[in-house]
mmCIF file of C-alpha atoms in Angstrom:
data_model
loop_
_atom_site.group_PDB
_atom_site.id
_atom_site.type_symbol
_atom_site.label_atom_id
_atom_site.label_comp_id
_atom_site.label_asym_id
_atom_site.label_seq_id
_atom_site.Cartn_x
_atom_site.Cartn_y
_atom_site.Cartn_z
ATOM 1 C CA MET A 1 0.000 0.000 0.000
ATOM 2 C CA THR A 2 1.367 3.389 -0.900
ATOM 3 C CA PRO A 3 1.827 5.998 1.820
ATOM 4 C CA ILE A 4 -0.836 8.304 0.325
ATOM 5 C CA ALA A 5 -3.395 5.479 0.233
ATOM 6 C CA LEU A 6 -2.621 4.724 3.873
ATOM 7 C CA LEU A 7 -3.147 8.361 4.857
ATOM 8 C CA ILE A 8 -6.392 8.616 2.881
ATOM 9 C CA SER A 9 -7.775 5.432 4.426
ATOM 10 C CA LEU A 10 -6.814 6.555 7.935
ATOM 11 C CA GLU A 11 -8.516 9.912 7.373
ATOM 12 C CA ALA A 12 -11.665 8.149 6.129
ATOM 13 C CA ILE A 13 -11.679 5.867 9.167
ATOM 14 C CA ARG A 14 -11.239 8.839 11.496
ATOM 15 C CA ALA A 15 -14.083 10.746 9.837
ATOM 16 C CA GLU A 16 -16.372 7.719 10.061
ATOM 17 C CA MET A 17 -15.471 7.217 13.704
ATOM 18 C CA HIS A 18 -16.171 10.848 14.597
ATOM 19 C CA SER A 19 -19.538 10.816 12.795
ATOM 20 C CA ALA A 20 -20.889 8.428 15.439
ATOM 21 C CA MET A 21 -20.051 10.712 18.347
ATOM 22 C CA PRO A 22 -22.933 12.357 20.248
ATOM 23 C CA ASN A 23 -21.707 15.856 19.379
ATOM 24 C CA ALA A 24 -21.329 15.132 15.651
ATOM 25 C CA PRO A 25 -22.902 17.729 13.339
ATOM 26 C CA VAL A 26 -26.306 16.817 11.918
ATOM 27 C CA VAL A 27 -26.996 17.578 8.274
ATOM 28 C CA ASP A 28 -30.630 17.560 7.168
ATOM 29 C CA ASP A 29 -30.647 16.282 3.579
ATOM 30 C CA ARG A 30 -34.402 16.122 3.226
ATOM 31 C CA ARG A 31 -36.251 18.733 1.239
ATOM 32 C CA GLY A 32 -39.533 20.066 2.499
ATOM 33 C CA GLU A 33 -42.528 18.417 0.892
ATOM 34 C CA SER A 34 -45.038 20.480 -1.016
ATOM 35 C CA ALA A 35 -48.712 20.651 -0.093
ATOM 36 C CA ALA A 36 -49.616 18.943 -3.371
ATOM 37 C CA MET A 37 -47.398 15.982 -2.537
ATOM 38 C CA ASN A 38 -49.004 15.657 0.899
ATOM 39 C CA LYS A 39 -52.454 15.622 -0.739
ATOM 40 C CA VAL A 40 -51.381 12.953 -3.222
ATOM 41 C CA ARG A 41 -49.871 10.847 -0.444
ATOM 42 C CA GLY A 42 -53.041 11.149 1.661
ATOM 43 C CA PHE A 43 -55.248 10.238 -1.311
ATOM 44 C CA ALA A 44 -53.072 7.218 -2.098
ATOM 45 C CA ALA A 45 -53.199 6.067 1.544
ATOM 46 C CA ARG A 46 -56.992 6.374 1.687
ATOM 47 C CA THR A 47 -57.374 4.550 -1.636
ATOM 48 C CA LEU A 48 -55.102 1.708 -0.561
ATOM 49 C CA ARG A 49 -56.891 1.386 2.790
ATOM 50 C CA TRP A 50 -60.258 1.247 0.990
ATOM 51 C CA ALA A 51 -58.958 -1.423 -1.427
ATOM 52 C CA ALA A 52 -57.505 -3.469 1.452
ATOM 53 C CA ASP A 53 -60.818 -3.328 3.318
ATOM 54 C CA ARG A 54 -62.686 -4.465 0.216
ATOM 55 C CA VAL A 55 -60.359 -7.449 -0.246
ATOM 56 C CA GLU A 56 -60.151 -8.462 3.414
ATOM 57 C CA PRO A 57 -62.310 -6.511 5.884
ATOM 58 C CA THR A 58 -60.982 -5.959 9.369
ATOM 59 C CA PRO A 59 -62.442 -8.229 12.111
ATOM 60 C CA ALA A 60 -64.024 -5.248 13.875
ATOM 61 C CA LEU A 61 -66.170 -4.584 10.811
ATOM 62 C CA THR A 62 -67.191 -8.201 10.144
ATOM 63 C CA TYR A 63 -67.788 -9.507 13.673
ATOM 64 C CA GLY A 64 -69.146 -6.266 15.197
#
């Protein structure tokens, strides 16, 4: 292994080790979701729940 590769790998190991520390900086990579996307997600969830209930109703609805 060349000396530069050794130094690069040691630096990568050190950075990985420090990222697990409690005081490590936190980077938020998520973008905020638009209102339209939230509406689409809610509609999809309701539609899937309706389809699941049609295929196999929950026991509370069938044995009331």
